[in-house]
Tab-separated table of C-alpha atoms and ligand atoms in Angstrom:
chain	number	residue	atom	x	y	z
A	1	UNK	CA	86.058	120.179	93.805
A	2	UNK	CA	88.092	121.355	96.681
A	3	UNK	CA	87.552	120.431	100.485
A	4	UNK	CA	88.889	123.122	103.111
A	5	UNK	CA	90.309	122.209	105.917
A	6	UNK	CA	88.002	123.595	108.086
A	7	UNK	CA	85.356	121.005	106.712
A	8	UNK	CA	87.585	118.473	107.909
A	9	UNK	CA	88.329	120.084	111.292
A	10	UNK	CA	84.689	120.357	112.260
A	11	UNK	CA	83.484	117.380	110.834
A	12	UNK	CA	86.398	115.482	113.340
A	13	UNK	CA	85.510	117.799	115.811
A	14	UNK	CA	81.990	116.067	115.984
A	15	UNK	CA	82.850	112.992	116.371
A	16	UNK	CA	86.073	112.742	118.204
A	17	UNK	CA	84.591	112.204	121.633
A	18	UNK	CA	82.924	108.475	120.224
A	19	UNK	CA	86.157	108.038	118.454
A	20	UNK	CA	88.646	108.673	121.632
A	21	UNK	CA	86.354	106.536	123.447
A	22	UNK	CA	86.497	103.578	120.917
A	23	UNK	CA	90.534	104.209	120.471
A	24	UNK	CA	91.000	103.888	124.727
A	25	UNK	CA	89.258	100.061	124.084
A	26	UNK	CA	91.124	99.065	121.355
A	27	UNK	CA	94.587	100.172	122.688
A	28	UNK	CA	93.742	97.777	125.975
A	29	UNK	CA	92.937	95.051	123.651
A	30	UNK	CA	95.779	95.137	121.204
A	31	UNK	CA	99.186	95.225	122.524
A	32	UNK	CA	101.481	97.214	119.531
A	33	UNK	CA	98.412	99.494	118.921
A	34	UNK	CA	100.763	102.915	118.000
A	35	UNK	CA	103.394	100.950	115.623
A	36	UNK	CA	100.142	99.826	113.904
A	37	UNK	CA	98.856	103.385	113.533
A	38	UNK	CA	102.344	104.413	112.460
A	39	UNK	CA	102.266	101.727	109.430
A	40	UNK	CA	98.751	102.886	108.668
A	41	UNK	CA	99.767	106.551	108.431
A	42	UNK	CA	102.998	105.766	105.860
A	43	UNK	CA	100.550	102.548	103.821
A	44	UNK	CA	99.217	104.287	100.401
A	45	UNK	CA	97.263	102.833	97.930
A	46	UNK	CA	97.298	103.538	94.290
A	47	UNK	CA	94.053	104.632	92.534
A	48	UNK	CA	94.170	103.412	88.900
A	49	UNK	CA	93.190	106.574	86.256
A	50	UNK	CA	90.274	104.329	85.001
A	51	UNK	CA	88.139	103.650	87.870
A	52	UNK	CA	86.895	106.996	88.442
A	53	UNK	CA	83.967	107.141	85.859
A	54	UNK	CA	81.152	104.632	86.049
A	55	UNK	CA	82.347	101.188	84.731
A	56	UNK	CA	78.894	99.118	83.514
A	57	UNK	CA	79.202	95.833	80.980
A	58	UNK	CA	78.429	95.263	77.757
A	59	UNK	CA	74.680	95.097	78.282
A	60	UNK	CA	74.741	99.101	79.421
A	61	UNK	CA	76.656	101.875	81.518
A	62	UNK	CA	74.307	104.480	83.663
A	63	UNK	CA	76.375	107.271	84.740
A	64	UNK	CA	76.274	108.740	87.895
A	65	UNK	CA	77.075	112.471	86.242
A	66	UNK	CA	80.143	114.208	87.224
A	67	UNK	CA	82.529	111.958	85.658
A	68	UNK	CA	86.087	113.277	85.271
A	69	UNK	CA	85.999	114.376	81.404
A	70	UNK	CA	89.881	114.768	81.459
A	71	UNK	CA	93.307	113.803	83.153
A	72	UNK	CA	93.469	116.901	85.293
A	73	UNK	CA	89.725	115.855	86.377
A	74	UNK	CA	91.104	112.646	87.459
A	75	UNK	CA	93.957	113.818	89.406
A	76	UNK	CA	91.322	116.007	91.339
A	77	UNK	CA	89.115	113.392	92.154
A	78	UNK	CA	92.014	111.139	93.266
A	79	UNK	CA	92.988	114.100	95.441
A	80	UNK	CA	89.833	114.878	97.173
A	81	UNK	CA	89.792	110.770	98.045
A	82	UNK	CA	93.550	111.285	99.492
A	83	UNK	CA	92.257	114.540	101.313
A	84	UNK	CA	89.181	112.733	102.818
A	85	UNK	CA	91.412	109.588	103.787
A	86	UNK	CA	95.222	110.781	103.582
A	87	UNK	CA	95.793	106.804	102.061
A	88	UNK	CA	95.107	107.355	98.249
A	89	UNK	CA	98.653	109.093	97.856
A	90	UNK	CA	99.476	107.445	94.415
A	91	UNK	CA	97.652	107.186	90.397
A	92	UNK	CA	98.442	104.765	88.492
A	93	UNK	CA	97.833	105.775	84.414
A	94	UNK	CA	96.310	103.647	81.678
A	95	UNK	CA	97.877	104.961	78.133
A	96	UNK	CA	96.441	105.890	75.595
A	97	UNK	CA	93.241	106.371	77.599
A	98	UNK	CA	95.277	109.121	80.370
A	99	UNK	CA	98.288	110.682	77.879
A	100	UNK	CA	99.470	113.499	79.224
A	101	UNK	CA	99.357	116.616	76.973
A	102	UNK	CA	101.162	119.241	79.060
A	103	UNK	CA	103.077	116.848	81.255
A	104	UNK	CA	104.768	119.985	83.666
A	105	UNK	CA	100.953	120.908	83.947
A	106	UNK	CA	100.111	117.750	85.252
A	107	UNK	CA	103.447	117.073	87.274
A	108	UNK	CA	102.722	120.382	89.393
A	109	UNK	CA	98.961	119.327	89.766
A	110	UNK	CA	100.022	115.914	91.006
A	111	UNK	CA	102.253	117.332	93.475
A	112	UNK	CA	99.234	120.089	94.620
A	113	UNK	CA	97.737	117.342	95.612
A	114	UNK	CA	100.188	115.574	97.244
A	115	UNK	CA	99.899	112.416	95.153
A	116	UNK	CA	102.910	110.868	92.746
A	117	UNK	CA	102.520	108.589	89.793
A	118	UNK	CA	102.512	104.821	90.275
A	119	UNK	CA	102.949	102.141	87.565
A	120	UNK	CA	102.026	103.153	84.107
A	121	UNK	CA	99.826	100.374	82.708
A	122	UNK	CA	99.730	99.924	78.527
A	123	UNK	CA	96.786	99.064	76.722
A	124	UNK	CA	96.894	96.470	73.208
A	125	UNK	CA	93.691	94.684	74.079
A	126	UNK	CA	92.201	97.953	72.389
A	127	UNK	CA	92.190	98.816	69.013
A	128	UNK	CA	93.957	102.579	68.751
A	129	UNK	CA	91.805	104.939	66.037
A	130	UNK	CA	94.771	105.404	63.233
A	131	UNK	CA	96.773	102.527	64.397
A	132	UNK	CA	98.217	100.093	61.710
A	133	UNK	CA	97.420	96.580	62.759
A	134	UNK	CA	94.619	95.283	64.968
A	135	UNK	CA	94.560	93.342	68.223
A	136	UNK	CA	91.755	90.797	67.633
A	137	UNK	CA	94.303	87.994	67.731
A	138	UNK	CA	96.719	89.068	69.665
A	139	UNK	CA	99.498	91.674	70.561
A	140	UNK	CA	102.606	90.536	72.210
A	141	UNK	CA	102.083	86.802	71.312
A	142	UNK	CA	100.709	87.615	67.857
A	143	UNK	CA	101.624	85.518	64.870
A	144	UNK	CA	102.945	88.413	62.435
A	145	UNK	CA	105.456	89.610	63.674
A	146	UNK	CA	104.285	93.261	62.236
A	147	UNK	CA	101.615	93.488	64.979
A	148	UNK	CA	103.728	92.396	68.255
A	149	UNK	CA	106.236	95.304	66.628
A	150	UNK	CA	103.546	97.855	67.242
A	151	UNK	CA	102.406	96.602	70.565
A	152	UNK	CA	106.114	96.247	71.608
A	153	UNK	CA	106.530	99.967	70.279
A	154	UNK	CA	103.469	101.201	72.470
A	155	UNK	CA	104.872	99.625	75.563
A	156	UNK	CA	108.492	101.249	75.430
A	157	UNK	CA	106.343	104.630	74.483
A	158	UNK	CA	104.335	104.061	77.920
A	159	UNK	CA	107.720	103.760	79.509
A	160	UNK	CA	109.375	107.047	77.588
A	161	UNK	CA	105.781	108.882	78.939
A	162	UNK	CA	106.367	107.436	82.215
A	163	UNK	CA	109.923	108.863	82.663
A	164	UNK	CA	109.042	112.292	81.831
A	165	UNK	CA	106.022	111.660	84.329
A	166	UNK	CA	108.487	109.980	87.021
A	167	UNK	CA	106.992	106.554	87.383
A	168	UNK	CA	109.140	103.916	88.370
A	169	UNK	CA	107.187	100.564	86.554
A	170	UNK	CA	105.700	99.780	83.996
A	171	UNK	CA	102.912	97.101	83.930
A	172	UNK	CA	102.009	94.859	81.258
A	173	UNK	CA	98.286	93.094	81.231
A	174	UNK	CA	97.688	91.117	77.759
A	175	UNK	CA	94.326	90.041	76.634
A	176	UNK	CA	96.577	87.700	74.272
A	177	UNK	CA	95.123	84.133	74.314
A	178	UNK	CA	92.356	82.386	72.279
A	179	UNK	CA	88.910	81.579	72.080
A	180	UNK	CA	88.809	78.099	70.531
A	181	UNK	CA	91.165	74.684	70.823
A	182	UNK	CA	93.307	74.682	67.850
A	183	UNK	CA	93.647	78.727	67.239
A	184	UNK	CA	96.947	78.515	68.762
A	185	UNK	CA	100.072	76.790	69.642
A	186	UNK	CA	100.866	77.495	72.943
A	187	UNK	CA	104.316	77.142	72.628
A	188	UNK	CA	104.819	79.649	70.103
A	189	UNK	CA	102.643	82.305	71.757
A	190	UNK	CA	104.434	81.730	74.750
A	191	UNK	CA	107.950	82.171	72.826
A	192	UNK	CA	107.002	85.305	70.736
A	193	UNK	CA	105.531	86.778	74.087
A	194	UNK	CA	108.478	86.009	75.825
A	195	UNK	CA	110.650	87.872	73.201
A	196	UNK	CA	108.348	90.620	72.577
A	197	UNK	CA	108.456	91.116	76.274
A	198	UNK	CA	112.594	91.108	76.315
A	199	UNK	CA	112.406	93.809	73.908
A	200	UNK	CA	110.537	95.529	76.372
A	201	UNK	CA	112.236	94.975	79.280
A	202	UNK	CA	115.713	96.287	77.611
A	203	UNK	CA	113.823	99.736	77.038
A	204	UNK	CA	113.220	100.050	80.411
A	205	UNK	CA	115.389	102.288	82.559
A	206	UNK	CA	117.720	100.906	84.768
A	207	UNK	CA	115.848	101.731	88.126
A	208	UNK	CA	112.436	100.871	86.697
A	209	UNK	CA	110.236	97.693	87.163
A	210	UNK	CA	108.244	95.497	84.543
A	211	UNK	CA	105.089	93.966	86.174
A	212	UNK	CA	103.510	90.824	84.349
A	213	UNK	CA	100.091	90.723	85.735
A	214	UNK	CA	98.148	87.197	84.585
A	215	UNK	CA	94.647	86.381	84.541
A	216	UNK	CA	93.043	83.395	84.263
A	217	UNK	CA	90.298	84.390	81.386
A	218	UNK	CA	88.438	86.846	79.721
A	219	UNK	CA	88.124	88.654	76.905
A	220	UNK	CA	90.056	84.892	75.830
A	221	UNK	CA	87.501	81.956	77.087
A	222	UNK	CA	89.882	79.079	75.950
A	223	UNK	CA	93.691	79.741	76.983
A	224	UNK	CA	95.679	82.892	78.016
A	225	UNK	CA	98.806	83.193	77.113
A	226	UNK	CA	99.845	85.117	80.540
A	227	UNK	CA	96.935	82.735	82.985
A	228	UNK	CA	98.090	82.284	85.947
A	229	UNK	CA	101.226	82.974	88.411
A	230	UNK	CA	103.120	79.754	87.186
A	231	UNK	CA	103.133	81.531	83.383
A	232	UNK	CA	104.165	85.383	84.842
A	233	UNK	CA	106.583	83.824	87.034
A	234	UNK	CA	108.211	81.814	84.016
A	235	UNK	CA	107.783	85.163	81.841
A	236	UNK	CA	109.430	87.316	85.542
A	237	UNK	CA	112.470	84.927	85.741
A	238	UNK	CA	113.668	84.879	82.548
A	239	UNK	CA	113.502	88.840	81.900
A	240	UNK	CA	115.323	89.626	84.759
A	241	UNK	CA	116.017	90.817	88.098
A	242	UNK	CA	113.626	93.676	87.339
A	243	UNK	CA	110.263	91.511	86.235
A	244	UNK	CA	107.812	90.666	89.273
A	245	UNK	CA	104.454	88.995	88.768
A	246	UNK	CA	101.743	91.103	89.702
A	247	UNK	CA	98.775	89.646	91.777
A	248	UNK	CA	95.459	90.792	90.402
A	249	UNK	CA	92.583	89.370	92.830
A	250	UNK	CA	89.760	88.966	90.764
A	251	UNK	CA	92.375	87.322	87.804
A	252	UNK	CA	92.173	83.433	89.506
A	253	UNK	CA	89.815	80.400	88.673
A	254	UNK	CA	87.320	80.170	91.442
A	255	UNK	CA	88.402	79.319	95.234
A	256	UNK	CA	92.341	79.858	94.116
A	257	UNK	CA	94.616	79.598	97.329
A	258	UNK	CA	95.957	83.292	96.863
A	259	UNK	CA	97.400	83.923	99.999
A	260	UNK	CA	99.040	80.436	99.524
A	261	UNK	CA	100.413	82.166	95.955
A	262	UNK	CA	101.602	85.555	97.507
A	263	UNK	CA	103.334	83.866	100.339
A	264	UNK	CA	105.804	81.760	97.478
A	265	UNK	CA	106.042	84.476	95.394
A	266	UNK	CA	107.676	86.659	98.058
A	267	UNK	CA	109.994	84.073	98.978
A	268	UNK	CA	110.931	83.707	95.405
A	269	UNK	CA	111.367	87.596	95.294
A	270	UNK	CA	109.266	87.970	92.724
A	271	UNK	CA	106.178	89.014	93.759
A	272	UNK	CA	106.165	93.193	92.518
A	273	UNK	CA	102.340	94.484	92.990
A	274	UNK	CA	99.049	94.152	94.025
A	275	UNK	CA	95.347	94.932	91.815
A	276	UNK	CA	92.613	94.986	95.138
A	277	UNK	CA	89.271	93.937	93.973
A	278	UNK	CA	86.792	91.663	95.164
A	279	UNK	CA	84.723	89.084	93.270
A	280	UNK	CA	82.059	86.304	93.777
A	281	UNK	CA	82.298	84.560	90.323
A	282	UNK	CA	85.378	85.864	88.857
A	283	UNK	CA	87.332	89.179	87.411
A	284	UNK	CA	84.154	91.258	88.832
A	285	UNK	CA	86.111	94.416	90.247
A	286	UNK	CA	84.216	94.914	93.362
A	287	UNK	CA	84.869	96.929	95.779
A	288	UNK	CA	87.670	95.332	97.970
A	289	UNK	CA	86.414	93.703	101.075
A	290	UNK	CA	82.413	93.428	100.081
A	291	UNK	CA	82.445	90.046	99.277
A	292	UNK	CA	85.392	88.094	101.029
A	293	UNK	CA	87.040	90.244	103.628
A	294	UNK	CA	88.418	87.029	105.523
A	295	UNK	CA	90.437	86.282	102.404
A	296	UNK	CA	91.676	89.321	102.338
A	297	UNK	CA	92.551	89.462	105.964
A	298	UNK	CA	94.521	85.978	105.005
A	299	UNK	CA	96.389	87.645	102.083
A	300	UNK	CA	97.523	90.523	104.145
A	301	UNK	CA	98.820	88.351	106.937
A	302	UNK	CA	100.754	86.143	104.615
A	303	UNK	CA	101.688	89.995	102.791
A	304	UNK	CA	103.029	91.443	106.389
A	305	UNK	CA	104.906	88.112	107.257
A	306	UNK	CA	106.697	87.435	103.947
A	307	UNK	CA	107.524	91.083	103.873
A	308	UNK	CA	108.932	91.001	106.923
A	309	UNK	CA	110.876	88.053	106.283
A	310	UNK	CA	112.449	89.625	103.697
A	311	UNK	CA	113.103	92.899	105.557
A	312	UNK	CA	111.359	94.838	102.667
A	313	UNK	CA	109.217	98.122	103.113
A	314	UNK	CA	105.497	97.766	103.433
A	315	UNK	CA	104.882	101.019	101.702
A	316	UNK	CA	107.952	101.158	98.875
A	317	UNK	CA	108.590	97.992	98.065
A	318	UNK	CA	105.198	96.684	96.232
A	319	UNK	CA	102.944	98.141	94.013
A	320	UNK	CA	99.684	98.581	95.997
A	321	UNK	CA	97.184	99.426	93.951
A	322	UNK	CA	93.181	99.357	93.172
A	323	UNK	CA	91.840	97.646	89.853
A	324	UNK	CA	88.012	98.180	90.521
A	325	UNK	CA	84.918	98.463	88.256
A	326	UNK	CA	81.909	100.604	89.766
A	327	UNK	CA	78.754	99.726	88.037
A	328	UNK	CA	75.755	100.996	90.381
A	329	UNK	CA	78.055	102.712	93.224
A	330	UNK	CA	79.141	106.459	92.769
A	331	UNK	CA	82.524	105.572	91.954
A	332	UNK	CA	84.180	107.484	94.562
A	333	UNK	CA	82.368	106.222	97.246
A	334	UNK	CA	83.475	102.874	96.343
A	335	UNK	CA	86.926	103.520	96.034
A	336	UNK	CA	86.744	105.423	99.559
A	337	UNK	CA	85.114	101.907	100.724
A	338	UNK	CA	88.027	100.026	98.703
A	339	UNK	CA	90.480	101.494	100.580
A	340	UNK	CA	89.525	101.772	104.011
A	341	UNK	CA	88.513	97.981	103.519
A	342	UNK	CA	92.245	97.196	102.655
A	343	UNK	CA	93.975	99.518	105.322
A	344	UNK	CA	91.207	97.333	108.191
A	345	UNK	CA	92.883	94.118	106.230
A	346	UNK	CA	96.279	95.618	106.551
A	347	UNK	CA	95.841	96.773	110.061
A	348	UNK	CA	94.571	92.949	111.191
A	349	UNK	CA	97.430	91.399	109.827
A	350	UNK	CA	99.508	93.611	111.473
A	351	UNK	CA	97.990	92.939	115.059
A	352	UNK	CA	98.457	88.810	114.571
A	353	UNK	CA	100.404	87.027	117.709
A	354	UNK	CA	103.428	85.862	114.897
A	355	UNK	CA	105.552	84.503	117.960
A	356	UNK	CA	102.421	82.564	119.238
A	357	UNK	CA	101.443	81.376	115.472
A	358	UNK	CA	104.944	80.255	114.868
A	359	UNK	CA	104.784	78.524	118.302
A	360	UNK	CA	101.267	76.873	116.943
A	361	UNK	CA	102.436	75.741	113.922
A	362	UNK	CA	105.573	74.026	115.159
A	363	UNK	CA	103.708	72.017	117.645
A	364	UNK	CA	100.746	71.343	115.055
A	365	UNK	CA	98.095	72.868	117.442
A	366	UNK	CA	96.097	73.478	114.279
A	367	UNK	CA	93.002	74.905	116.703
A	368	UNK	CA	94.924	77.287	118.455
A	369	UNK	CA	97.010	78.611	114.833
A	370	UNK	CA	93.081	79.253	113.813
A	371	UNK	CA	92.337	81.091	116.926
A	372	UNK	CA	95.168	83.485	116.339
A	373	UNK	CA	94.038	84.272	113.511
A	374	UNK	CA	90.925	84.627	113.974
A	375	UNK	CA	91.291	86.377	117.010
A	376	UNK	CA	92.576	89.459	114.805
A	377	UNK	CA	90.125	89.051	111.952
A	378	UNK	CA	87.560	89.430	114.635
A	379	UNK	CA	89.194	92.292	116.726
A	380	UNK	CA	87.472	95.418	115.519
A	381	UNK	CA	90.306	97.692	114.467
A	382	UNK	CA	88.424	100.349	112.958
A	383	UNK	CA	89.284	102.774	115.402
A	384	UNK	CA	93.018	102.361	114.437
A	385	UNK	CA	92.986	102.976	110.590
A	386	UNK	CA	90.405	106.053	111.751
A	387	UNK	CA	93.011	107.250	114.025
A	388	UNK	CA	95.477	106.857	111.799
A	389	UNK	CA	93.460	109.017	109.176
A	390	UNK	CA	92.674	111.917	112.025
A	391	UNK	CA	97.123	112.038	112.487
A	392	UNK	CA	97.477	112.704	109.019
A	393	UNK	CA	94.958	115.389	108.941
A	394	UNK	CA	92.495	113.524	107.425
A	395	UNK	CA	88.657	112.606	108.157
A	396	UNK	CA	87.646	110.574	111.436
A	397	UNK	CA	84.377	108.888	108.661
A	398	UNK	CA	85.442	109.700	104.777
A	399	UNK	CA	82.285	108.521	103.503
A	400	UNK	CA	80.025	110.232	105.702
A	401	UNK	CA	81.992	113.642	104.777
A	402	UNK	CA	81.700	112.741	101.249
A	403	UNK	CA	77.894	112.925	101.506
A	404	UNK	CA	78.092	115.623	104.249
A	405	UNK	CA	79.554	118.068	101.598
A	406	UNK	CA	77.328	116.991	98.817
A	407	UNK	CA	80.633	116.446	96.602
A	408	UNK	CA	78.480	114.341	93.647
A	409	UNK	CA	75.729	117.285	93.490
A	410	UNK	CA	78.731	119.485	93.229
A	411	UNK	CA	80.795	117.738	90.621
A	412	UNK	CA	77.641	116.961	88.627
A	413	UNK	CA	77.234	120.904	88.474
A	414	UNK	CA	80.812	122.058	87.430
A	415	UNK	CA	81.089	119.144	84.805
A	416	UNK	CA	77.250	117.837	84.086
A	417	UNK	CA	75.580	115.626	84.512
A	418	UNK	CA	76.816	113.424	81.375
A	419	UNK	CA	80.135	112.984	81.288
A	420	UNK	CA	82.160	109.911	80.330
A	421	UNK	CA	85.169	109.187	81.750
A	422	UNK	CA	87.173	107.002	79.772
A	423	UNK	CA	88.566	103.684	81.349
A	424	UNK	CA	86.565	100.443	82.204
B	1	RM4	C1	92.213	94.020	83.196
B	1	RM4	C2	93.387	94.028	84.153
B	1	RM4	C3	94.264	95.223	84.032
B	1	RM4	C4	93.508	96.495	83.785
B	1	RM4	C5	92.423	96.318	82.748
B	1	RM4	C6	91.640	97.590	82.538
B	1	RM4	O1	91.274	93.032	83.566
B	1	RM4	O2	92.932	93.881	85.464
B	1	RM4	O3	95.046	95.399	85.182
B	1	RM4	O4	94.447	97.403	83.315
B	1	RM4	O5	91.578	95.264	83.128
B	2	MN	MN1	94.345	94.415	87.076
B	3	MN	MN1	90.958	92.727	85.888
């Protein structure tokens, strides 16, 4: 489904004289108010190919209807989010689930819509129909050494698909771990990951990225062979100059210090991209923001000041991406929710007094470093990322034009009501 312009234009029309008025307060209040709204205009965020349909668990999936039944489907939803919200600029593709058929097709479609293609992300926690070996113990770390072959095989073809698509990384999540004391010697699936992994990291072209994203547990409930950013950072250092870990949120034990884990990792240059989710238990895929938006407020600011630190690009220089399950939300809604609740995080972080936080730190004035920070967790910047959306052509209130143009009703009557999208 297509939204005109015009939809946009009258929709901001209606509600710029609120927003103008909000704006004029906030730009009193905060003192670098435009470079903010510049950095919010050039921040995208990368919507992953399998979060548009409606996730569910094991115990059941209810569809809202309109799912996207193919790739081309997907791109359009992600392209109606980056029209409502001009911040969704990038996909990120989940092989085999999102192959390609006609890949100039879907290069020129991409571009219609302004988006490109972010990481490619491989898949041997899955069983493939027609595929020699299975995955129930294993892929990368597995103990024949038939089986890591075809898992390292599908990785370097994820790469060769992601060249002719123009990605720039690939990234590598294993289920590999085990279920029970005993089932495994640690050592050994650490070393035949490790080598599995160097056979994928010489495939990879020479201006491409590898990112080794961990997780704590699940579908494994005893050990994981990549569980937490100690292991990917082991597994990042010795591939190579091009290996990062990625940061998944929901992927830590419970109350995990992550800001405390992004902030070394960027020192260490080695932190490469970002899967935004929220949680209350553990890998739960909310949407980002609905459960712990302080944390992610704290991420960010140890994000923008690492960053800086290290002179990088906000926008190029990390993988920013969504890795969100939608079990009773219309899945676009939430992702329209996911990101505006990251670009408020991002926007925060970006208004914190560093020169007076620096100041409070070195003289240990531990109640006025809180202040600080609190003082732009609890600034309302809303108008900001809005106005930052209205420059770039986009909607003053995405979800509110969402339902204002009935885009569910319409998608559920172009593609039906029960569609499946495949993905989580
Ligand atoms: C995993 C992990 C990966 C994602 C899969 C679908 O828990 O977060 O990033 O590719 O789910
Ligand atoms: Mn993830
Ligand atoms: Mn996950």
């Amino acid at each position: 489904m297509n939204l005109e312009n015009y939809q946009i234009e009258s929709h901001n029309s209606e509600l710029l004289p609120k927003h103008q008025r909000k704006l004029a307060f906030i730009k009193e209040e905060v003192g670098n108010a435009e470079g903010i709204i510049q950095k919010l205009i050039d921040f995208q965020i990368g919507i992953p190919s399998w979060a548009l349909g409606t996730g569910g668990t094991r115990f059941g999936r209810f569809s809202s209807g309109g799912e996207p039944r193919n790739i081309e489907e997907k791109i359009e939803d992600i392209g109606l989010l980056h029209k409502l919200n001009a911040a969704s600029g990038a996909i990120s593709l989940h092989i085999p689930w999102d192959t390609a058929e006609n890949v100039p097709a879907i290069k020129a479609l991409v571009a219609q819509h302004g988006l490109v293609f972010d990481a490619m992300n491989s898949n041997t926690f899955q069983d493939q129909a027609g595929s020699a070996h299975s995955y129930k113990f294993g892929s990368l770390q597995h103990v024949n050494k038939a089986v890591r072959k075809q898992a390292i095989e599908h990785n370097i073809e994820v790469i060769r698909q992601g060249v002719e698509l123009g990605s720039k990384a690939l990234t590598v999540w294993l289920a590999d771990g085990s279920c029970f004391p005993g089932q495994l010697n640690f050592r050994k699936a650490f070393q035949n990951t490790l080598e599995s992994l160097q056979e994928i990291y010489a495939a990879l072209p020479a201006d491409w990225k590898v990112f080794v994203e961990y997780k704590a547990f699940e579908p494994n409930f005893y050990s994981t062979t990549v569980g937490d950013w100690g292991q990917s950072l082991l597994y990042a250092n010795k591939l190579g100059p091009k290996a990062f870990t990625l940061v998944d949120l929901g992927h830590h034990l419970p109350n995990a210090n992550i800001e405390q884990i992004v902030s070394l990792l960027l020192m260490e240059g080695k932190l490469g991209g970002f899967h935004f989710n929220d949680s209350k238990y553990g890998d739960d895929d909310l949407t980002a923001g609905s459960m712990k938006p302080y944390q992610l407020f704290l991420i960010f600011n140890e994000l923008v000041e690492g960053m800086d630190a290290r002179g990088m690009n906000h926008r190029e220089d990390l993988a920013w991406m969504i890795d969100a399950s939608h079990n009773v939300k219309d899945p676009l809604e939430d992702l329209l929710q996911s990101v505006e609740a990251i670009m408020l995080a991002y926007a925060q972080a970006l208004s914190v007094d560093r020169v007076a936080l620096q100041k409070a730190q070195d003289d240990n004035d531990v109640a006025r470093a809180q202040e600080i920070l609190q003082q732009a967790f609890r600034t309302d910047l809303r108008p900001l990322v809005a106005e930052a959306r209205l420059r770039a052509g986009a909607a003053l209130a995405p979800l509110e034009l969402f339902r204002a143009s009935n885009v569910r009703q319409e998608l559920i009557k172009s593609r039906g009501l029960k569609t499946v999208a495949t993905g989580l």
